[in-house]
Coordinates of C-alpha atoms and ligand atoms in Angstrom, one line a residue:
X1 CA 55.1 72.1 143.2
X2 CA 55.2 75.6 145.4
X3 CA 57.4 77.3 141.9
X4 CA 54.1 75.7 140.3
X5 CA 51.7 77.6 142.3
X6 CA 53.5 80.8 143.0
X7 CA 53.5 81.2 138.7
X8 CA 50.0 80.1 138.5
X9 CA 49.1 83.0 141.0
X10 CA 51.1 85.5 139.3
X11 CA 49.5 84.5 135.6
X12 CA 46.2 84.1 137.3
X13 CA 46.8 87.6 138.9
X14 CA 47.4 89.3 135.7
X15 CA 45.0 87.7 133.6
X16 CA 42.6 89.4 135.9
X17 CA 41.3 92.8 134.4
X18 CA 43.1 95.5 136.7
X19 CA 39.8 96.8 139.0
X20 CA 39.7 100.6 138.1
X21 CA 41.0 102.9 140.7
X22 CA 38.7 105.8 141.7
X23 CA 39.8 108.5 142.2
X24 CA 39.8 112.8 142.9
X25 CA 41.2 115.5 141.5
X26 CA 40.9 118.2 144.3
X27 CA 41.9 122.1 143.7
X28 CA 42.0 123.7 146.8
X29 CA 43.9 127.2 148.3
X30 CA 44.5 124.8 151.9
X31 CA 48.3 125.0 151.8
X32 CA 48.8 126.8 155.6
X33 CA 50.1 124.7 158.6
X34 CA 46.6 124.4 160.0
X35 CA 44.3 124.4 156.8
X36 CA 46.8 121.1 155.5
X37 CA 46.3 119.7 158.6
X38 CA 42.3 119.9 158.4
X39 CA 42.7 118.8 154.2
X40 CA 44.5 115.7 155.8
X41 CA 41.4 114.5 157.7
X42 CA 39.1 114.6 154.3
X43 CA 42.0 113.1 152.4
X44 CA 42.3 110.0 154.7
X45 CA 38.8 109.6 154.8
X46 CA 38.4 109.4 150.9
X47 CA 41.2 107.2 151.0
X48 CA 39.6 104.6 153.7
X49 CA 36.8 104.4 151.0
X50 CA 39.6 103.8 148.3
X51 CA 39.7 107.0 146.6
X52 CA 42.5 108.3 145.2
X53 CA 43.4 112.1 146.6
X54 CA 45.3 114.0 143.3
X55 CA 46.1 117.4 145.3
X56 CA 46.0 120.4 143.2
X57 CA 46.9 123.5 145.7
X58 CA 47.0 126.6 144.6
X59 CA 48.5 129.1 147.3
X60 CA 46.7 132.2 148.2
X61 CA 44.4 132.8 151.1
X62 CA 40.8 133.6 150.1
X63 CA 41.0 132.0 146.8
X64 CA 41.3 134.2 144.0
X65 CA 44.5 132.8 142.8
X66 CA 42.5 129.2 142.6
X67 CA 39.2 131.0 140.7
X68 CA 41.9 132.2 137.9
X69 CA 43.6 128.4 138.3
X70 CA 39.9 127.2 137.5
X71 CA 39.1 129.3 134.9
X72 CA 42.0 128.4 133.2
X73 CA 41.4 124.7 133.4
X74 CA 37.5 124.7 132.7
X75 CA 38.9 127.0 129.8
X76 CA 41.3 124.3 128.2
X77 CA 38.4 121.6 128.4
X78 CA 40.5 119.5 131.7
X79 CA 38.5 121.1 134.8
X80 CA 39.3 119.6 137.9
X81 CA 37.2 116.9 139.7
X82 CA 36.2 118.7 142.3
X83 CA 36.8 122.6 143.6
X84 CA 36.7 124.4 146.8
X85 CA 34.6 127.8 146.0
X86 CA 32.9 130.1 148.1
X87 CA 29.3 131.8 147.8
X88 CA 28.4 133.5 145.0
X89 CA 31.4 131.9 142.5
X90 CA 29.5 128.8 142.9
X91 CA 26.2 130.2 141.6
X92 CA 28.5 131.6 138.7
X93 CA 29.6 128.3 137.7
X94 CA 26.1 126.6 138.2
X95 CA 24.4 129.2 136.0
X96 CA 26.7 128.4 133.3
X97 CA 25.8 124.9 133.7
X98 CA 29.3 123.2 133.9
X99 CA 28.9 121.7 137.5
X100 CA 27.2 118.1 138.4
X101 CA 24.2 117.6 139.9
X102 CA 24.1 116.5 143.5
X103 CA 20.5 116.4 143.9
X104 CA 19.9 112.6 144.3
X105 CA 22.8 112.3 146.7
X106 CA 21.4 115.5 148.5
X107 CA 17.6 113.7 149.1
X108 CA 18.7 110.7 149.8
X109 CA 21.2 112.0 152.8
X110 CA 18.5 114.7 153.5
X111 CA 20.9 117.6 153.2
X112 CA 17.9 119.9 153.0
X113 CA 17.4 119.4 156.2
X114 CA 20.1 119.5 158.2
X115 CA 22.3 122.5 156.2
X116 CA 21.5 126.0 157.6
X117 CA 19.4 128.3 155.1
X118 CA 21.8 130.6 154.6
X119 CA 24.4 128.1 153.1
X120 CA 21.8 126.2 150.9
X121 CA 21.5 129.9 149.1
X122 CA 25.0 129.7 147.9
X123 CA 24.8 125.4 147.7
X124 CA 21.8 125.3 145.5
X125 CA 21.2 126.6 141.7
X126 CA 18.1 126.3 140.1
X127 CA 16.4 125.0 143.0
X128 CA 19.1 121.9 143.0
X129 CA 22.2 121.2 145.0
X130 CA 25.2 121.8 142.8
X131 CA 27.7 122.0 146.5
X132 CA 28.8 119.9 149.3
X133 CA 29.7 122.5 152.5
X134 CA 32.3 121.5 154.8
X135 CA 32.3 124.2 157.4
X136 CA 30.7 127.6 158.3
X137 CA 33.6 130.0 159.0
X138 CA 33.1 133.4 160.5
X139 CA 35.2 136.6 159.8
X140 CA 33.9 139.0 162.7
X141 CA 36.9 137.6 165.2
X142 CA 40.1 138.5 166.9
X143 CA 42.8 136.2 168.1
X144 CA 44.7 137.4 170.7
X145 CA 48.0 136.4 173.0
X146 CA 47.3 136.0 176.0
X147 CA 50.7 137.0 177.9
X148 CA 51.0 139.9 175.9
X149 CA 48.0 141.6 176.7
X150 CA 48.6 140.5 180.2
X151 CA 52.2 142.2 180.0
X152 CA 50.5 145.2 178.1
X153 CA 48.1 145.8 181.3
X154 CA 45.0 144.6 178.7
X155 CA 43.2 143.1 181.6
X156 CA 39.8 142.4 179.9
X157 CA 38.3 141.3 176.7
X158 CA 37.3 144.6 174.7
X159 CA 33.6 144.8 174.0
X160 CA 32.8 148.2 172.0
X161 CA 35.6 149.6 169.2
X162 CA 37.0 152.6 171.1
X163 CA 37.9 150.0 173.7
X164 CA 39.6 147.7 171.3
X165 CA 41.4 150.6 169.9
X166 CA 42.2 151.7 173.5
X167 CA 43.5 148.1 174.1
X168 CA 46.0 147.8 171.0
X169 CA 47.4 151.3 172.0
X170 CA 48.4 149.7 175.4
X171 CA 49.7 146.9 173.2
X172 CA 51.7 148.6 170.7
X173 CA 53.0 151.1 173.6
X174 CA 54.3 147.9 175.8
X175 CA 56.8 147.6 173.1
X176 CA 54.6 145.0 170.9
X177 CA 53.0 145.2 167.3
X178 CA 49.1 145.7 168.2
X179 CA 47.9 144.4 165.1
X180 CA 49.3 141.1 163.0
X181 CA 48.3 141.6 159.8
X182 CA 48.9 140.7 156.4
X183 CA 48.6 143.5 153.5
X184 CA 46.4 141.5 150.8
X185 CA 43.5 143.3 149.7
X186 CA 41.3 140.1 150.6
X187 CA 42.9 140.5 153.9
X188 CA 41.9 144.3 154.3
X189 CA 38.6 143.5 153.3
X190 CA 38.5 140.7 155.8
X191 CA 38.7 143.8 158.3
X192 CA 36.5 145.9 156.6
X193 CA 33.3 143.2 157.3
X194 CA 34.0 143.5 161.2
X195 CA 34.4 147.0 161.2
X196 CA 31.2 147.2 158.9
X197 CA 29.2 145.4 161.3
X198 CA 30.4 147.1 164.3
X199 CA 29.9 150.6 163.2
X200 CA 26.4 150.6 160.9
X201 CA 25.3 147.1 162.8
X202 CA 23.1 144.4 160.8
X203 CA 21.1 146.7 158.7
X204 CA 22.9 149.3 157.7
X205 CA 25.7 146.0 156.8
X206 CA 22.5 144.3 154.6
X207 CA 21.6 147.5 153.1
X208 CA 24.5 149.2 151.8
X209 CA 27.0 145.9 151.1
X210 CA 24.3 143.4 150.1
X211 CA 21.5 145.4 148.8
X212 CA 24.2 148.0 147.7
X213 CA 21.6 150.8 148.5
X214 CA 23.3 153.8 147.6
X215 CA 21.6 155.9 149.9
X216 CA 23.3 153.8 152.9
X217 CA 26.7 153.2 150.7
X218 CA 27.2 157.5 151.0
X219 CA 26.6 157.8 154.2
X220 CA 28.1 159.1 157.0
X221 CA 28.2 155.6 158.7
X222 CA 30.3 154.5 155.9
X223 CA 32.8 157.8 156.3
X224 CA 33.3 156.4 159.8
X225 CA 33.9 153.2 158.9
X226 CA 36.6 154.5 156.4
X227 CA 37.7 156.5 159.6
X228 CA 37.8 153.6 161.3
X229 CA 40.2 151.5 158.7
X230 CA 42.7 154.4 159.4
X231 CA 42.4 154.0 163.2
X232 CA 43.4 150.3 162.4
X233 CA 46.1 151.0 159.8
X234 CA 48.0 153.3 162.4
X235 CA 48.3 150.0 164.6
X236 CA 49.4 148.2 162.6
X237 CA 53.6 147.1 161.6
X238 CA 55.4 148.5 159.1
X239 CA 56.4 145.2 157.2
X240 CA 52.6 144.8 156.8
X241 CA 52.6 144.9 153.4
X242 CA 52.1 141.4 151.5
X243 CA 52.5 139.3 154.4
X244 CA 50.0 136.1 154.6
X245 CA 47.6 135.7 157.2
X246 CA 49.1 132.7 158.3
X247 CA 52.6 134.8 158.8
X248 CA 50.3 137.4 160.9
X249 CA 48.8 135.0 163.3
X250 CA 52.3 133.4 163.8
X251 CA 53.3 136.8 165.4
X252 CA 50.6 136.2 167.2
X253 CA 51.2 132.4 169.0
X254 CA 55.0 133.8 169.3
X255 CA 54.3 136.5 171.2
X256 CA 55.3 139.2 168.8
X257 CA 52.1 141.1 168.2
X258 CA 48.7 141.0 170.4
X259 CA 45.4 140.9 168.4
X260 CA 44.8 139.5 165.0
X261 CA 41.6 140.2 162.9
X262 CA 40.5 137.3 161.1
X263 CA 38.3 134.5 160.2
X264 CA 38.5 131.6 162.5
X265 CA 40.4 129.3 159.8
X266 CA 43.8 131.3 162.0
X267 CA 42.5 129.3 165.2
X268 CA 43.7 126.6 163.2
X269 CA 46.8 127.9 163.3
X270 CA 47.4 128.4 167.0
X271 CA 45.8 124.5 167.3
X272 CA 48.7 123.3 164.8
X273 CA 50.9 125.3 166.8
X274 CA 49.9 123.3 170.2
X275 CA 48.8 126.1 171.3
X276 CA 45.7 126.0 173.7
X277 CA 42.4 128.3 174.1
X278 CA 42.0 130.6 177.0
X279 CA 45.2 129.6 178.1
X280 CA 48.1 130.8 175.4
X281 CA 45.3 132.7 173.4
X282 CA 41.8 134.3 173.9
X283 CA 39.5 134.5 170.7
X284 CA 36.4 136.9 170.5
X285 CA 33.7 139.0 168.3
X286 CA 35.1 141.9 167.1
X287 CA 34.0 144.4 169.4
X288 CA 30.4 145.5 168.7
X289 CA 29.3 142.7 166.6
X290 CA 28.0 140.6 169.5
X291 CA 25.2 138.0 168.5
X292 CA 26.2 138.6 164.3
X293 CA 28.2 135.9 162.2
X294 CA 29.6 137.3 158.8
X295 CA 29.9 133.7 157.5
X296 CA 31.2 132.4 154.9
X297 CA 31.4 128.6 153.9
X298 CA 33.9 126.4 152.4
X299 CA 32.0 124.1 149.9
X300 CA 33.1 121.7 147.1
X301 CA 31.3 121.9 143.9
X302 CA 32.5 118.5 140.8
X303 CA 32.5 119.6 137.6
X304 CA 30.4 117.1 134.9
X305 CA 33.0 114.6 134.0
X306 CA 31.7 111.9 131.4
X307 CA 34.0 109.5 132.9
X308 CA 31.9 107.2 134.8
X309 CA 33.9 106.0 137.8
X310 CA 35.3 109.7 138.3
X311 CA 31.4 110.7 138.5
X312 CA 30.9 108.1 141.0
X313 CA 33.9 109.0 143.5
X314 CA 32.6 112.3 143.0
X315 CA 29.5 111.6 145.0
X316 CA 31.4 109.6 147.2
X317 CA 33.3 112.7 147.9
X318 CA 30.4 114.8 148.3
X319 CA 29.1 112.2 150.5
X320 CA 32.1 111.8 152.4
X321 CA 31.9 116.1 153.4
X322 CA 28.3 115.3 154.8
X323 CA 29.4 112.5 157.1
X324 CA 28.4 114.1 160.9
X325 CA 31.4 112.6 162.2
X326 CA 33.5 113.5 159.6
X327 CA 32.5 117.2 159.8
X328 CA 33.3 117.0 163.5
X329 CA 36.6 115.6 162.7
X330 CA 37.3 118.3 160.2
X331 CA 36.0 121.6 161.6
X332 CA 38.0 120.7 164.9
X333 CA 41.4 121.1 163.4
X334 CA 40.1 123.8 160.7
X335 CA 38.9 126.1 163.2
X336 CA 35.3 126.5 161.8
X337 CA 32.2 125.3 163.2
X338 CA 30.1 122.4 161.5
X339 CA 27.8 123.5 158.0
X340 CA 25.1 121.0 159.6
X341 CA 22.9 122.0 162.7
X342 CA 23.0 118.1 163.9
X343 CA 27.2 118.1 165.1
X344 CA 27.6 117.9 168.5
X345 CA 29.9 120.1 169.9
X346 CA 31.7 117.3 172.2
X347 CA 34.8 117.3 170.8
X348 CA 35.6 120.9 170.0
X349 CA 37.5 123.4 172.3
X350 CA 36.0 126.6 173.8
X351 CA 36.7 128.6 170.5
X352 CA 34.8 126.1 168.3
X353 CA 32.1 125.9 171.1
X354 CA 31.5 129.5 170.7
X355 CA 31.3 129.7 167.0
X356 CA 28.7 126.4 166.8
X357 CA 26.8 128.6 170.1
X358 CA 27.1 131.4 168.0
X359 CA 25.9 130.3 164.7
X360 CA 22.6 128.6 166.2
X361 CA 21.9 131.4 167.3
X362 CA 22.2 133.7 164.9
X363 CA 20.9 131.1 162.6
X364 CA 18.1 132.1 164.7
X365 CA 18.1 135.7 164.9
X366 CA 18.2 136.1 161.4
X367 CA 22.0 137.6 162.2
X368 CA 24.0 135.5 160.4
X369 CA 25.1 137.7 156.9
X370 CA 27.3 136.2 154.4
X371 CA 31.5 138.3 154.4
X372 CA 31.7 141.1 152.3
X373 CA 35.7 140.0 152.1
X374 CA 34.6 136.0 151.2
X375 CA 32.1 136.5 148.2
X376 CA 29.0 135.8 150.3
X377 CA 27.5 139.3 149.8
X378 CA 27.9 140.3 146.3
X379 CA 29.3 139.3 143.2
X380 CA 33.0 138.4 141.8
X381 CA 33.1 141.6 140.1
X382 CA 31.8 143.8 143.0
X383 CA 33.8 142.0 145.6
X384 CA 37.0 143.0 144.0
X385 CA 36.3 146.3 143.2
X386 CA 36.1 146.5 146.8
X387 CA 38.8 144.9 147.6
X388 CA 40.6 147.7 145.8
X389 CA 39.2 150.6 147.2
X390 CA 39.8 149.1 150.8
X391 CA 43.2 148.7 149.9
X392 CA 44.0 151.6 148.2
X393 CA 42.9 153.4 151.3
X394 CA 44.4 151.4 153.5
X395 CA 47.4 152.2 151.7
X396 CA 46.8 155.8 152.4
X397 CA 46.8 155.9 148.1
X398 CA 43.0 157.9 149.1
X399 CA 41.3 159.5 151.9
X400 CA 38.7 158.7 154.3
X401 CA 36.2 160.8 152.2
X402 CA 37.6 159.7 148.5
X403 CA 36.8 156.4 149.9
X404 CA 33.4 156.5 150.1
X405 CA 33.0 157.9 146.7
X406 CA 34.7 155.2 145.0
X407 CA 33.2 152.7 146.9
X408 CA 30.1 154.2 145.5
X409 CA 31.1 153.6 142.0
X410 CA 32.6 150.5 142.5
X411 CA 29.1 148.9 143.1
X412 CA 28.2 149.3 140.2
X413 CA 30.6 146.8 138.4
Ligands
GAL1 C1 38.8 131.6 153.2 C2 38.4 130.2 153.3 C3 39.0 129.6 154.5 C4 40.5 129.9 154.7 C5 40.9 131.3 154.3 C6 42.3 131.6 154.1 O1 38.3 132.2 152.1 O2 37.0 130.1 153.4 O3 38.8 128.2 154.5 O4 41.2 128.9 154.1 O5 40.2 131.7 153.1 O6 42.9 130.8 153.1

């Protein structure tokens, strides 16, 4: 009798029709300690709602190896699900008309609402949502180790350049490296929008790297910034070159080096790293950009699939990104601060406090402009021709002065 019934379970079981598995297929450039770690928490929350994660990395911090990896695929007619972009490469692929429409989704949850206006620029084509945004991450930051400055005799928190400068020679002369950092143009540029900010301020940053005015572009302001860079680059280690961020802010949490300049995605480095803030490590604005955010925000655009359950965990993805509590979860561990103004701040450390503090208000101060480095000020093709002039001068390939003209010309790719 009980043989009986077990083999009428098991014909009954597969007579039924198999119920059809939903599921993603993510592409993503989150492969660092801290960046899986944050990945993880959207990954088990799809999967609570019985989504299928597919994980497509594609290594390379800032993106641009994933943009070529999307190309390619949207090119051979097999784009991913779903795709982590930044700023204006989302408005790219929403004007050629290849992304789905989140718009229903986006009224019914009332995204309009809650998402800062500066991210619904870069989350919206057309007047329609074509993004989710998981997280507003800012560039204009340092990470620093706390023992080291304290061995250096770096007794308080730089607020103006010349005293960061004065600071990392203190550093660097204890016997330390001053500055972590990783030689990738993105990385450079990354830089660059801090040292933009702190030397023009807000205007002169709006007028000459967003409105690409070229009376502010060839300027004096920008030969000091140039000037500036080389201050930098003379503080920096030797092995610099090709090094990833995430290698950088190790030397920081080990005690190698002192300061690292960098978007707050490296605090989630130090957090994977158990390491705890104010206590191992101190984080703060790049001197002189007090009160400004250079944002830039993480947000996951679906490309139209015709497929009709793969459309529908789609918007359960996108829906899943808007959850309040789940962009608490997330932002905590990825070092950003929420890309909705209605997360509380209860459950993130004193860094993350800072950045949501800082983002309200400069959300209200109009002093929130998208990174120059993180395609939230101008185009793709602009953006990189940047990057390469920053580098090259970093690299000491031009001077200070050469600089400024080929910046000039390279904003007008
Ligand atoms: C940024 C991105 C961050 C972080 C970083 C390094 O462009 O917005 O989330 O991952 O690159 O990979």
């Amino acid at each position: 009798m009980k043989k009986q019934l077990i083999s009428l379970a098991i014909t009954a079981a597969f007579a039924l029709p198999a119920a059809a598995e939903q599921s993603v297929e993510v592409l993503h450039w989150w492969t660092s300690g801290g960046e899986a770690a944050a990945l993880n928490v959207l990954k088990g929350n799809l999967e609570k709602q019985g989504v299928k994660w597919n994980d497509m990395p594609v290594a390379g911090g800032g993106g641009e190896a994933a943009m070529t990896a999307v190309r390619a695929r949207v090119t051979s007619g097999n784009p991913p699900t779903a795709v982590q972009m930044l700023g204006f490469d989302i408005l790219d692929w929403g004007k050629q008309g290849v992304v789905a429409d989140l718009n229903a989704l986006a009224t019914k949850e009332g995204w309009d609402k809650t998402v800062p206006a500066a991210l619904q620029k870069f989350s919206k084509y057309n007047g329609k949502w074509i993004a989710a945004p998981v997280n507003i991450h800012s560039t204009n930051w340092i990470w620093a180790n706390k023992d080291v400055l304290a061995k250096s005799g770096v007794t308080t928190e730089p607020k103006t350049f010349e005293e960061f400068i004065a600071a990392a020679e203190k550093v660097q002369k204890a016997g330390f490296i001053a500055i972590a950092h990783g030689g990738q143009p993105w990385q450079e540029a990354t830089i660059f929008d801090g040292v933009v900010l702190s030397t023009g301020g807000i205007d002169y940053y709006r007028k000459a790297f967003i409105e690409l005015d070229p009376k502010a572009l060839n300027s004096p302001t920008t030969l000091k910034v140039f000037q500036r860079m080389s201050q930098i680059r003379k503080l920096v280690d030797k092995d610099f070159s090709g090094r990833d961020w995430n290698v950088a802010s190790g030397m920081v949490i080990s005690g190698k080096a002192g300061f690292q300049i960098m978007g707050d995605w490296a605090k989630g480095e130090f957090i994977n790293a158990k390491k705890v803030p104010g206590k191992d490590f101190l984080c703060f604005r790049f001197p002189g950009t007090q009160g400004i955010v250079s944002f830039n925000t993480d947000q996951f655009a679906m490309f139209k699939l015709s497929d009709p359950d793969k459309a529908a965990a789609q918007m359960k993805l996108a829906s899943a990104i808007m959850d309040p509590a789940f962009q608490s979860a997330f932002n905590v561990v990825k070092g950003s601060a929420p890309a909705r103004t209605d997360v509380p701040d209860t459950a993130f450390d004193d860094c993350g406090k800072k950045a949501i503090k800082d983002v309200a208000e400069a959300n209200k101060n109009n002093t929130m402009v998208g990174s120059i480095a993180h395609g939230h000020a101008v185009p793709a093709s602009i953006k990189n021709a940047f990057y390469d002039v920053i580098t090259r001068h970093f690299n000491g390939q031009i001077d200070d002065k050469k600089a400024v003209a080929d910046l000039m010309s390279a904003a007008k790719n």
